[in-house]
Coordinates of C-alpha atoms and ligand atoms in Angstrom, one line a residue:
X1119 CA 184.3 52.2 69.5
X1120 CA 188.0 52.2 68.7
X1121 CA 188.9 49.9 71.5
X1122 CA 186.6 47.2 70.4
X1123 CA 188.0 47.3 66.8
X1124 CA 191.5 46.9 68.2
X1125 CA 190.8 44.1 70.7
X1126 CA 188.8 41.8 68.6
X1127 CA 189.5 43.0 65.1
X1128 CA 193.1 41.7 64.9
X1129 CA 194.2 38.1 64.6
X1130 CA 194.0 35.9 67.7
X1131 CA 197.8 35.5 67.7
X1132 CA 198.7 39.1 67.1
X1133 CA 201.1 38.9 70.1
X1134 CA 203.5 36.6 68.1
X1135 CA 204.7 39.4 66.0
X1136 CA 204.3 42.0 68.7
X1137 CA 206.8 43.8 71.0
X1138 CA 205.7 44.9 74.4
X1139 CA 206.8 47.9 76.5
X1140 CA 206.6 47.6 80.3
X1141 CA 205.8 50.7 82.3
X1142 CA 206.4 51.0 86.1
X1143 CA 204.0 53.8 86.6
X1144 CA 205.5 55.1 89.9
X1145 CA 208.8 55.8 88.1
X1146 CA 207.8 56.8 84.5
X1147 CA 206.5 60.4 84.5
X1148 CA 205.0 62.6 87.2
X1149 CA 202.4 65.0 85.7
X1150 CA 201.4 66.8 88.9
X1151 CA 204.6 67.3 90.8
X1152 CA 204.0 65.1 93.8
X1153 CA 207.1 63.0 93.1
X1154 CA 205.2 59.9 92.0
X1155 CA 204.7 58.9 88.4
X1156 CA 201.0 58.8 87.3
X1157 CA 198.5 57.9 84.6
X1158 CA 198.5 61.4 83.0
X1159 CA 202.2 61.3 83.0
X1160 CA 202.1 58.1 80.9
X1161 CA 199.5 59.6 78.6
X1162 CA 201.9 62.6 78.0
X1163 CA 204.6 60.2 76.8
X1164 CA 202.5 57.9 74.5
X1165 CA 204.0 59.3 71.3
X1166 CA 207.4 58.4 72.6
X1167 CA 206.3 54.8 73.3
X1168 CA 204.5 54.5 70.0
X1169 CA 207.6 55.8 68.2
X1170 CA 209.6 52.9 69.5
X1171 CA 207.5 50.7 67.3
X1172 CA 206.0 48.6 70.1
X1173 CA 202.4 47.2 69.9
X1174 CA 201.4 47.0 73.5
X1175 CA 202.1 48.3 77.0
X1176 CA 202.2 46.2 80.1
X1177 CA 201.3 48.5 83.0
X1178 CA 202.4 47.4 86.5
X1179 CA 199.6 47.6 89.1
X1180 CA 197.7 50.8 89.5
X1181 CA 195.0 49.6 91.9
X1182 CA 194.4 50.7 95.5
X1183 CA 197.1 49.4 97.7
X1184 CA 198.9 50.1 100.9
X1185 CA 202.1 49.8 98.8
X1186 CA 203.9 47.4 101.0
X1187 CA 205.1 45.8 97.8
X1188 CA 204.4 48.8 95.5
X1189 CA 201.0 47.8 94.3
X1190 CA 201.5 44.0 94.3
X1191 CA 199.4 44.1 97.4
X1192 CA 196.0 45.0 96.1
X1193 CA 193.3 46.2 98.5
X1194 CA 190.6 46.9 95.9
X1195 CA 190.8 45.4 92.5
X1196 CA 188.4 47.9 90.9
X1197 CA 189.8 51.2 91.9
X1198 CA 192.7 53.3 90.9
X1199 CA 195.3 54.3 93.6
X1200 CA 194.9 58.1 94.1
X1201 CA 198.7 58.4 93.6
X1202 CA 198.2 57.4 90.0
X1203 CA 195.1 59.5 89.3
X1204 CA 191.4 58.8 88.8
X1205 CA 189.2 56.3 86.8
X1206 CA 188.7 59.1 84.3
X1207 CA 192.4 59.4 83.9
X1208 CA 192.6 55.7 83.3
X1209 CA 189.8 55.8 80.7
X1210 CA 191.5 58.7 79.0
X1211 CA 194.8 56.8 78.9
X1212 CA 193.2 53.7 77.4
X1213 CA 191.4 55.7 74.8
X1214 CA 194.6 57.5 73.8
X1215 CA 196.5 54.2 73.6
X1216 CA 193.9 52.6 71.4
X1217 CA 193.7 55.7 69.2
X1218 CA 197.4 55.1 68.5
X1219 CA 197.0 51.4 68.0
X1220 CA 198.7 50.5 71.3
X1221 CA 197.1 47.7 73.3
X1222 CA 196.9 47.7 77.1
X1223 CA 197.9 44.8 79.2
X1224 CA 197.0 45.3 82.9
X1225 CA 198.9 43.6 85.7
X1226 CA 196.7 41.2 87.8
X1227 CA 197.8 39.8 91.1
X1228 CA 195.7 36.7 91.8
X1229 CA 197.9 34.7 94.1
X1230 CA 197.5 37.0 97.0
X1231 CA 195.8 40.2 98.0
X1232 CA 196.7 42.9 100.5
X1233 CA 195.9 42.2 104.2
X1234 CA 193.9 45.4 103.9
X1235 CA 191.5 43.9 101.3
X1236 CA 187.9 43.5 102.6
X1237 CA 188.2 39.8 101.9
X1238 CA 191.1 39.4 104.2
X1239 CA 189.6 41.6 106.9
X1240 CA 186.5 39.4 106.8
X1241 CA 188.6 36.2 106.7
X1242 CA 190.7 37.2 109.8
X1243 CA 187.6 38.4 111.7
X1244 CA 186.8 35.0 113.1
X1245 CA 187.4 31.3 112.4
X1246 CA 183.8 30.9 111.4
X1247 CA 183.6 33.7 108.9
X1248 CA 182.2 32.8 105.4
X1249 CA 185.5 34.1 103.9
X1250 CA 187.8 32.3 106.3
X1251 CA 188.5 29.7 103.7
X1252 CA 189.4 32.3 101.0
X1253 CA 192.9 32.3 102.5
X1254 CA 195.1 29.6 104.0
X1255 CA 194.8 29.3 107.8
X1256 CA 196.4 26.7 109.9
X1257 CA 196.7 25.9 113.6
X1258 CA 200.2 26.1 115.2
X1259 CA 202.5 23.1 115.5
X1260 CA 203.8 22.6 119.0
X1261 CA 207.6 22.7 119.5
X1262 CA 209.6 20.6 121.9
X1263 CA 208.6 22.7 124.9
X1264 CA 205.0 23.2 123.8
X1265 CA 205.7 26.6 122.1
X1266 CA 203.8 27.6 119.1
X1267 CA 205.5 27.1 115.8
X1268 CA 204.4 27.7 112.2
X1269 CA 202.8 24.7 110.4
X1270 CA 206.0 24.0 108.4
X1271 CA 209.4 25.5 107.5
X1272 CA 208.4 27.2 104.3
X1273 CA 210.3 30.4 103.8
X1274 CA 208.8 33.5 102.3
X1275 CA 210.3 34.8 99.0
X1276 CA 210.9 38.0 100.9
X1277 CA 212.9 36.4 103.8
X1278 CA 211.7 34.8 107.1
X1279 CA 208.8 32.4 107.5
X1280 CA 206.0 32.2 105.0
X1281 CA 203.5 32.0 107.9
X1282 CA 202.3 34.9 110.1
X1283 CA 200.6 34.5 113.4
X1284 CA 197.1 36.1 113.9
X1285 CA 196.6 37.0 117.6
X1286 CA 192.9 37.3 117.4
X1287 CA 191.9 33.9 115.9
X1288 CA 195.0 32.1 117.0
X1289 CA 196.1 30.6 113.7
X1290 CA 198.8 31.2 111.2
X1291 CA 198.0 32.4 107.7
X1292 CA 200.2 31.7 104.6
X1293 CA 202.1 34.5 102.8
X1294 CA 204.6 33.4 100.2
X1295 CA 205.6 37.0 99.7
X1296 CA 205.3 39.8 102.3
X1297 CA 203.4 39.5 105.6
X1298 CA 200.9 41.9 104.3
X1299 CA 200.3 39.8 101.2
X1300 CA 198.3 36.8 102.3
X1301 CA 197.8 34.0 99.7
X1302 CA 194.4 33.5 98.3
X1303 CA 192.9 30.0 98.4
X1304 CA 192.0 29.0 94.9
X1305 CA 190.4 25.7 96.1
X1306 CA 187.5 27.9 97.0
X1307 CA 185.2 28.3 93.9
X1308 CA 183.5 31.4 95.3
X1309 CA 186.9 33.1 95.6
X1310 CA 187.7 32.1 92.0
X1311 CA 184.5 33.6 90.7
X1312 CA 185.1 36.8 92.7
X1313 CA 188.5 37.2 91.1
X1314 CA 187.1 36.5 87.6
X1315 CA 184.5 39.3 88.3
X1316 CA 187.3 41.7 89.1
X1317 CA 189.1 40.9 85.8
X1318 CA 185.9 41.2 83.8
X1319 CA 185.4 44.7 85.2
X1320 CA 188.6 45.8 83.4
X1321 CA 187.9 43.8 80.2
X1322 CA 184.5 45.5 79.9
X1323 CA 186.4 48.8 79.9
X1324 CA 188.4 47.6 76.9
X1325 CA 191.7 46.4 78.2
X1326 CA 193.4 43.9 75.9
X1327 CA 194.7 41.3 78.3
X1328 CA 196.4 40.7 81.7
X1329 CA 199.9 39.9 82.9
X1330 CA 199.2 37.4 85.6
X1331 CA 201.5 37.8 88.6
X1332 CA 203.1 34.5 89.8
X1333 CA 200.2 32.6 88.3
X1334 CA 201.8 29.2 88.6
X1335 CA 201.8 29.4 92.4
X1336 CA 198.0 29.4 92.8
X1337 CA 197.6 25.7 93.3
X1338 CA 199.3 24.5 96.5
X1339 CA 200.0 20.9 97.5
X1340 CA 197.2 19.9 99.9
X1341 CA 198.2 19.6 103.6
X1342 CA 201.3 22.0 103.3
X1343 CA 203.8 19.1 103.1
X1344 CA 206.9 19.7 105.2
X1345 CA 210.1 20.4 103.5
X1346 CA 212.4 19.4 106.3
X1347 CA 215.3 21.8 106.7
X1348 CA 218.9 20.7 107.3
X1349 CA 219.6 23.1 110.1
X1350 CA 217.0 23.3 112.8
X1351 CA 215.9 26.9 112.5
X1352 CA 216.4 27.7 108.8
X1353 CA 213.6 28.1 106.3
X1354 CA 213.4 26.1 103.1
X1355 CA 211.9 26.8 99.7
X1356 CA 208.2 26.2 99.3
X1357 CA 208.6 26.0 95.6
X1358 CA 208.3 22.2 95.2
X1359 CA 204.9 22.4 97.0
X1360 CA 203.5 25.6 95.5
X1361 CA 204.8 25.9 91.9
X1362 CA 202.9 24.2 89.1
X1363 CA 200.6 22.5 91.6
X1364 CA 198.1 19.7 91.0
X1365 CA 195.1 21.9 90.1
X1366 CA 197.0 24.7 88.2
X1367 CA 196.0 23.7 84.7
X1368 CA 192.4 23.2 85.7
X1369 CA 192.3 26.8 87.1
X1370 CA 194.0 28.2 84.0
X1371 CA 191.5 26.5 81.7
X1372 CA 188.6 27.7 83.8
X1373 CA 189.9 31.3 83.8
X1374 CA 190.5 31.1 80.1
X1375 CA 186.9 30.1 79.4
X1376 CA 185.2 32.4 81.9
X1377 CA 187.4 35.5 81.5
X1378 CA 189.7 35.7 78.6
X1379 CA 187.9 34.0 75.8
X1380 CA 184.7 36.0 75.8
X1381 CA 186.7 39.2 75.4
X1382 CA 189.4 37.8 73.1
X1383 CA 191.9 39.0 75.6
X1384 CA 195.4 37.6 76.0
X1385 CA 196.8 35.8 79.0
X1386 CA 200.4 36.3 79.9
X1387 CA 201.6 34.3 82.9
X1388 CA 204.5 35.0 85.1
X1389 CA 205.7 31.5 86.1
X1390 CA 208.8 31.3 88.3
X1391 CA 210.4 27.8 88.4
X1392 CA 208.4 26.5 85.4
X1393 CA 210.0 23.7 83.5
X1394 CA 210.2 23.7 79.7
X1395 CA 207.8 20.8 79.4
X1396 CA 205.2 22.5 81.6
X1397 CA 205.6 25.8 79.8
X1398 CA 205.0 24.1 76.5
X1399 CA 201.7 22.6 77.8
X1400 CA 200.5 25.9 79.3
X1401 CA 201.2 27.9 76.1
X1402 CA 200.2 25.3 73.4
X1403 CA 197.2 26.9 71.7
X1404 CA 195.1 23.8 72.0
X1405 CA 195.5 23.8 75.8
X1406 CA 193.7 27.1 76.1
X1407 CA 195.6 28.1 79.2
X1408 CA 198.2 30.9 78.6
X1409 CA 199.3 32.7 75.5
X1410 CA 202.7 33.8 76.7
X1411 CA 204.8 33.1 79.8
X1412 CA 207.7 34.5 81.7
X1413 CA 210.3 32.0 82.8
X1414 CA 213.2 33.0 85.0
X1415 CA 216.2 31.0 83.9
X1416 CA 218.2 33.8 82.3
X1417 CA 217.5 35.8 85.5
X1418 CA 218.9 32.9 87.6
X1419 CA 222.0 32.6 85.5
X1420 CA 224.0 34.9 87.7
X1421 CA 222.8 33.6 91.1
X1422 CA 225.3 31.3 92.9
X1423 CA 224.5 28.4 95.2
X1424 CA 223.0 30.7 97.8
X1425 CA 220.4 32.1 95.3
X1426 CA 219.7 35.5 94.0
X1427 CA 221.9 37.5 96.5
X1428 CA 224.8 35.2 96.0
X1429 CA 225.9 37.0 92.9
X1430 CA 228.4 35.8 90.3
X1431 CA 229.1 36.9 86.7
X1432 CA 227.3 34.8 84.1
X1433 CA 229.4 33.7 81.1
X1434 CA 228.1 34.0 77.5
X1435 CA 227.9 30.2 77.4
X1436 CA 225.6 30.1 80.5
X1437 CA 223.2 32.6 78.8
X1438 CA 223.3 30.8 75.5
X1439 CA 222.7 27.5 77.1
X1440 CA 219.4 28.7 78.7
X1441 CA 218.3 30.3 75.5
X1442 CA 219.0 27.2 73.5
X1443 CA 217.1 24.9 75.9
X1444 CA 214.0 27.1 75.8
X1445 CA 214.1 27.8 72.1
X1446 CA 214.5 24.2 71.2
X1447 CA 212.3 22.9 74.0
X1448 CA 209.2 25.0 73.1
X1449 CA 209.8 24.4 69.4
X1450 CA 206.9 25.3 67.3
X1451 CA 204.4 24.5 70.0
X1452 CA 204.9 26.7 73.0
X1453 CA 205.4 30.4 73.2
X1454 CA 207.7 32.4 75.4
X1455 CA 208.5 36.0 76.3
X1456 CA 211.9 37.3 75.7
X1457 CA 213.1 39.7 78.4
X1458 CA 216.3 41.0 80.0
X1459 CA 214.7 43.5 82.4
X1460 CA 211.7 44.2 84.4
X1461 CA 210.7 46.0 87.6
X1462 CA 212.2 43.1 89.6
X1463 CA 215.6 42.9 88.0
X1464 CA 218.8 44.9 87.9
X1465 CA 219.6 46.8 84.8
X1466 CA 220.8 44.7 81.8
X1467 CA 224.0 46.4 80.9
X1468 CA 225.3 46.5 84.5
X1469 CA 224.3 42.9 84.9
X1470 CA 225.2 41.0 81.7
X1471 CA 226.9 43.7 79.6
X1472 CA 229.8 46.1 80.3
X1473 CA 229.3 49.8 81.1
X1474 CA 232.6 50.6 79.5
X1475 CA 231.0 49.5 76.3
X1476 CA 227.5 50.6 77.4
X1477 CA 225.9 51.1 74.0
X1478 CA 227.6 48.2 72.1
X1479 CA 226.9 45.8 74.9
X1480 CA 223.3 47.0 75.3
X1481 CA 222.7 46.7 71.5
X1482 CA 224.4 43.3 71.2
X1483 CA 222.4 41.7 74.1
X1484 CA 219.1 43.2 72.9
X1485 CA 219.4 41.9 69.4
X1486 CA 220.8 38.6 70.4
X1487 CA 217.7 37.8 72.5
X1488 CA 215.0 39.7 70.6
X1489 CA 215.7 38.0 67.3
X1490 CA 214.8 34.7 68.8
X1491 CA 211.3 33.2 68.8
X1492 CA 209.0 34.8 71.4
X1493 CA 207.5 38.1 72.3
X1494 CA 210.1 40.8 73.4
X1495 CA 209.2 42.7 76.6
X1496 CA 211.2 45.9 76.9
X1497 CA 211.3 47.6 80.2
X1498 CA 211.3 51.4 80.5
X1499 CA 214.8 52.8 80.3
X1500 CA 216.3 49.7 78.8
X1501 CA 216.0 51.3 75.4
X1502 CA 218.3 54.1 76.5
X1503 CA 220.7 51.9 78.3
X1504 CA 220.0 52.9 81.8
X1505 CA 222.3 51.4 84.5
X1506 CA 222.1 50.2 88.1
X1507 CA 222.2 52.9 90.8
X1508 CA 225.3 53.3 93.0
X1509 CA 223.4 52.5 96.3
X1510 CA 225.4 53.3 99.5
X1511 CA 222.9 54.1 102.2
X1512 CA 219.8 52.4 103.6
X1513 CA 217.9 55.7 103.1
X1514 CA 218.3 55.3 99.3
X1515 CA 216.5 51.9 99.3
X1516 CA 212.7 51.4 99.0
X1517 CA 212.0 47.8 98.1
X1518 CA 210.6 45.4 100.7
X1519 CA 212.5 42.4 99.3
X1520 CA 215.8 44.2 99.5
X1521 CA 215.2 45.8 102.9
X1522 CA 214.1 42.4 104.3
X1523 CA 217.2 40.8 102.8
X1524 CA 219.5 43.3 104.5
X1525 CA 217.9 42.8 107.9
X1526 CA 218.0 39.0 107.7
X1527 CA 221.6 39.1 106.3
X1528 CA 222.7 41.4 109.2
X1529 CA 221.0 39.1 111.8
X1530 CA 222.5 35.9 110.3
X1531 CA 225.9 35.5 111.8
X1532 CA 227.3 33.1 109.3
X1533 CA 226.2 35.3 106.4
X1534 CA 227.6 38.3 108.2
X1535 CA 230.9 36.5 108.8
X1536 CA 231.2 35.3 105.2
X1537 CA 230.2 38.5 103.4
X1538 CA 230.5 41.3 105.9
X1539 CA 228.9 44.7 105.4
X1540 CA 230.8 45.3 102.2
X1541 CA 229.5 42.0 100.8
X1542 CA 226.0 42.8 101.7
X1543 CA 226.2 46.2 99.9
X1544 CA 227.8 44.6 96.9
X1545 CA 224.9 42.2 96.7
X1546 CA 222.4 45.1 97.0
X1547 CA 224.1 47.1 94.3
X1548 CA 224.1 44.1 92.0
X1549 CA 220.6 42.7 92.7
X1550 CA 218.2 45.1 94.4
X1551 CA 215.0 45.6 92.6
X1552 CA 215.3 49.3 93.3
X1553 CA 217.9 49.4 90.5
X1554 CA 215.0 49.1 88.0
X1555 CA 212.8 51.5 89.9
X1556 CA 214.7 54.7 89.8
X1557 CA 212.9 57.3 87.5
X1558 CA 212.9 57.1 83.8
X1559 CA 215.6 59.5 82.5
X1560 CA 213.9 61.9 80.0
X1561 CA 216.5 64.7 79.9
X1562 CA 219.4 66.2 81.8
X1563 CA 217.4 68.5 84.1
X1564 CA 217.9 67.9 87.9
X1565 CA 215.1 65.3 88.1
X1566 CA 215.8 64.0 84.7
X1567 CA 212.4 65.3 83.4
X1568 CA 210.6 62.7 85.6
X1569 CA 209.1 65.4 87.8
X1570 CA 209.6 69.1 88.3
X1571 CA 209.5 68.9 92.1
X1572 CA 210.7 65.7 93.8
X1573 CA 211.0 62.0 93.4
X1574 CA 209.9 59.1 95.6
X1575 CA 213.2 57.4 94.9
X1576 CA 216.5 59.0 93.8
X1577 CA 217.2 59.7 90.2
X1578 CA 220.4 58.0 88.9
X1579 CA 223.2 60.6 88.9
X1580 CA 224.2 59.5 85.4
X1581 CA 220.9 61.0 84.0
X1582 CA 222.9 64.1 82.9
X1583 CA 224.5 61.9 80.3
X1584 CA 222.1 59.0 79.8
X1585 CA 218.6 60.3 78.8
X1586 CA 216.0 60.2 76.1
X1587 CA 216.7 63.7 74.8
X1588 CA 220.4 63.0 74.2
X1589 CA 219.7 59.6 72.6
X1590 CA 216.9 60.8 70.4
X1591 CA 219.2 63.3 68.8
X1592 CA 222.0 60.9 68.0
X1593 CA 221.6 58.5 65.1
X1594 CA 224.0 55.8 66.6
X1595 CA 222.3 55.8 70.0
X1596 CA 221.0 52.6 71.7
X1597 CA 217.5 54.1 71.5
X1598 CA 217.7 54.4 67.7
X1599 CA 219.0 50.8 67.6
X1600 CA 216.0 49.6 69.6
X1601 CA 213.7 51.4 67.2
X1602 CA 215.3 49.7 64.2
X1603 CA 215.4 46.3 65.9
X1604 CA 211.7 46.4 66.8
X1605 CA 210.7 47.4 63.3
X1606 CA 212.9 44.8 61.7
X1607 CA 211.5 42.1 63.9
X1608 CA 208.0 43.0 62.8
X1609 CA 208.6 42.9 59.1
X1610 CA 210.8 39.8 59.0
X1611 CA 208.6 36.6 59.4
X1612 CA 211.5 34.4 60.0
X1613 CA 211.9 35.9 63.4
X1614 CA 208.4 35.2 64.7
X1615 CA 207.8 32.0 62.8
X1616 CA 211.0 30.4 61.6
X1617 CA 213.1 27.6 63.1
X1618 CA 216.2 28.3 65.1
X1619 CA 219.6 26.6 65.1
X1620 CA 222.4 27.7 67.4
X1621 CA 225.9 27.2 66.0
X1622 CA 229.4 26.8 67.4
X1623 CA 232.1 29.3 66.5
X1624 CA 234.8 27.7 68.5
X1625 CA 235.2 30.8 70.6
X1626 CA 233.5 31.0 74.0
X1627 CA 232.5 34.7 73.6
X1628 CA 231.4 34.5 70.0
X1629 CA 227.9 33.1 69.9
X1630 CA 225.3 32.9 67.2
X1631 CA 222.4 31.2 65.6
X1632 CA 220.4 31.2 62.4
X1633 CA 216.7 31.6 61.8
X1634 CA 215.4 29.6 58.8
X1635 CA 212.5 28.2 56.9
X1636 CA 213.2 25.0 54.8
X1637 CA 214.2 26.0 51.3
X1638 CA 214.6 29.7 51.9
X1639 CA 217.5 32.0 52.8
X1640 CA 218.3 32.2 56.5
X1641 CA 218.9 35.1 58.8
X1642 CA 222.2 34.9 60.7
X1643 CA 222.8 36.5 64.1
X1644 CA 226.3 36.5 65.7
X1645 CA 227.8 38.5 68.5
X1646 CA 230.9 38.9 70.6
X1647 CA 229.3 38.8 74.0
X1648 CA 232.4 39.9 75.8
X1649 CA 234.8 42.9 76.2
X1650 CA 237.8 41.4 74.5
X1651 CA 238.7 41.9 70.8
X1652 CA 238.4 38.6 69.0
X1653 CA 240.2 37.3 65.9
X1654 CA 237.6 35.7 63.6
X1655 CA 237.9 31.8 63.7
X1656 CA 239.1 30.2 60.5
X1657 CA 236.0 28.2 59.9
X1658 CA 232.9 30.3 59.8
X1659 CA 229.4 29.0 60.5
X1660 CA 227.8 31.7 58.3
X1661 CA 227.7 31.8 54.5
X1662 CA 230.0 33.9 52.4
X1663 CA 227.3 35.5 50.3
X1664 CA 225.5 37.6 52.8
X1665 CA 224.2 41.1 53.5
X1666 CA 224.6 43.0 56.7
X1667 CA 221.2 44.2 58.0
X1668 CA 222.0 45.4 61.5
X1669 CA 225.0 45.9 63.7
X1670 CA 226.0 47.2 67.1
X1671 CA 228.8 49.4 65.7
X1672 CA 227.7 52.2 63.4
X1673 CA 230.8 52.0 61.1
X1674 CA 230.1 48.6 59.6
X1675 CA 232.4 45.6 60.1
X1676 CA 236.2 45.3 60.3
X1677 CA 237.2 42.2 58.5
X1678 CA 238.7 39.4 60.5
X1679 CA 238.0 40.9 63.9
X1680 CA 235.2 41.2 66.3
X1681 CA 235.3 44.3 68.5
X1682 CA 234.0 44.1 72.1
X1683 CA 230.3 43.5 72.0
X1684 CA 230.1 43.6 68.3
X1685 CA 226.9 42.2 66.9
X1686 CA 226.1 41.5 63.3
X1687 CA 222.9 40.4 61.7
X1688 CA 222.9 39.2 58.1
X1689 CA 220.5 38.0 55.5
X1690 CA 221.8 35.1 53.5
X1691 CA 222.0 36.2 49.8
X1692 CA 219.4 34.5 47.7
Ligands
LIG2693 O1 207.4 38.6 91.2 C1 207.5 37.3 91.4 C2 208.7 36.7 91.8 O2 209.0 35.6 91.6 C3 209.6 37.6 92.6 O3 209.9 37.0 93.8 C4 210.8 37.9 91.9 O4 211.5 36.7 91.5 C5 211.7 38.7 92.7 O5 211.2 40.0 92.8 C6 213.1 38.8 92.2 O6 213.9 38.7 93.2 C7 206.1 39.2 91.1 C8 206.2 40.7 90.9 O7 206.8 40.9 89.6 C9 206.9 41.3 92.0 O8 207.1 42.7 91.8 C10 206.1 41.1 93.3 O9 206.8 41.6 94.4 C11 205.8 39.6 93.5 O10 205.4 39.0 92.3 C12 204.7 39.5 94.5 O11 203.5 39.9 94.0
LIG2694 CA1 202.2 62.4 90.3

């Protein structure tokens, strides 16, 4: 069968030269006019994806789910949510992908399940249930006046306490994310085996690997240590006690042997808060833990002291500093993903670029990151330069994280006083995950070619100008730039294998690096990561004998000047 040839026939480290394309199925393409993107809709668009030059698709969760967190709350790991289609649709999609040489990476959520999963229903049915221990339960603490309080002050990533009270069995359960996403207890070996079984179900169908949702949160510090808050009622971050916990690497190794290895599948871990040193261990080939990981430091670069919603503009030097630390830190041992966007993040150009220079800034940022070492992950719509949505009303928002943020922010007097309603909306427009979730813009029809009837979330009003049809037909478009960039990366071994050295140009906005192998010609990448025109510095870090191979402006380079968001990539002449 085709799929078997593809999964096991390639080299074990095929992903090092590969680029990935991420699909958020709900918002990609609706084939049956119910306003929700679906599996057949994806199958219809595979030629478009293949034509980008990518090697694999990461598909966000498509399993049965009450959709409290759009599929990241799974109620049955072995079934397809009817919104997305049937198992036959899935098999047909997989077959069509493999026929085109595209691999499929499924999303797997193993840190928590839905509260509607049979396992949690059993677990909450009584304190003595055999599955009680598959989740984290804890009796209440008693407050000053004997009132019931959660076991500690851990806050949920989606606002409020990370503990929810269960009336029936009179204990709290842990949920690091939403209330309807109880955390699974990996200490329990039966639970682990059950999860491995769910993963093997998909591997047996021929899928090529998994993207493991928040996988570095699965080992919690025993005893739920208290993280004492400053103010009496506020919540504090559980991260020091849940990220990169004591048994994490033991679990990763076990999963590798029992699940990934027999199928030669790849393991891509989402690892918020991971340090460079830990990331290097997890992805070193001899560790046999993860192949690729997602770290968050670029995504944190524009968060202020108050975190994600406390938004500030990131300077080019801030971005470069993060890139440099990770590129140098992982060296030739670890392996990283390179990403600017995903379904949890605002749109790249609105965030780190400049929509006045939409195409130049989109191209410059893309090439600046994707020519580094690691595997690029391109999120649907990024390749046509989609932008944030101009949210103005609650009714336009869908995401649980954002809606929870708004209700907590409104109830928090100090926040309200400091930022006010306008400040809250500004934060929402800058950071809401819904920015990434508006439908893919295929053409300039009323629903952008996403659906012919309706849409579960509004289409960005700019779709009449920014869409695949327009970009496909124009040689200088950002889409055609991505196509070139992805192909260039694949045929140039310096990018996947070479060393990297960042250089100083003397100008804060002009950043660059070279990729090299000892004794051979280098590849130079330089970009003006700002919207001002720059005069070229007198001392140049790149050689005089060089050949331009890629640029963010179609009309070549103007000597002595760097236009806003001008990027240039050169080969050193031999
Ligand atoms: O996201 C993990 C995560 O760390 C998020 O809290 C992320 O940082 C946040 O959305 C950005 O503000 C993963 C999934 O990608 C996300 O969609 C899920 O909601 C979350 O896990 C829970 O499964
Ligand atoms: Ca549909």
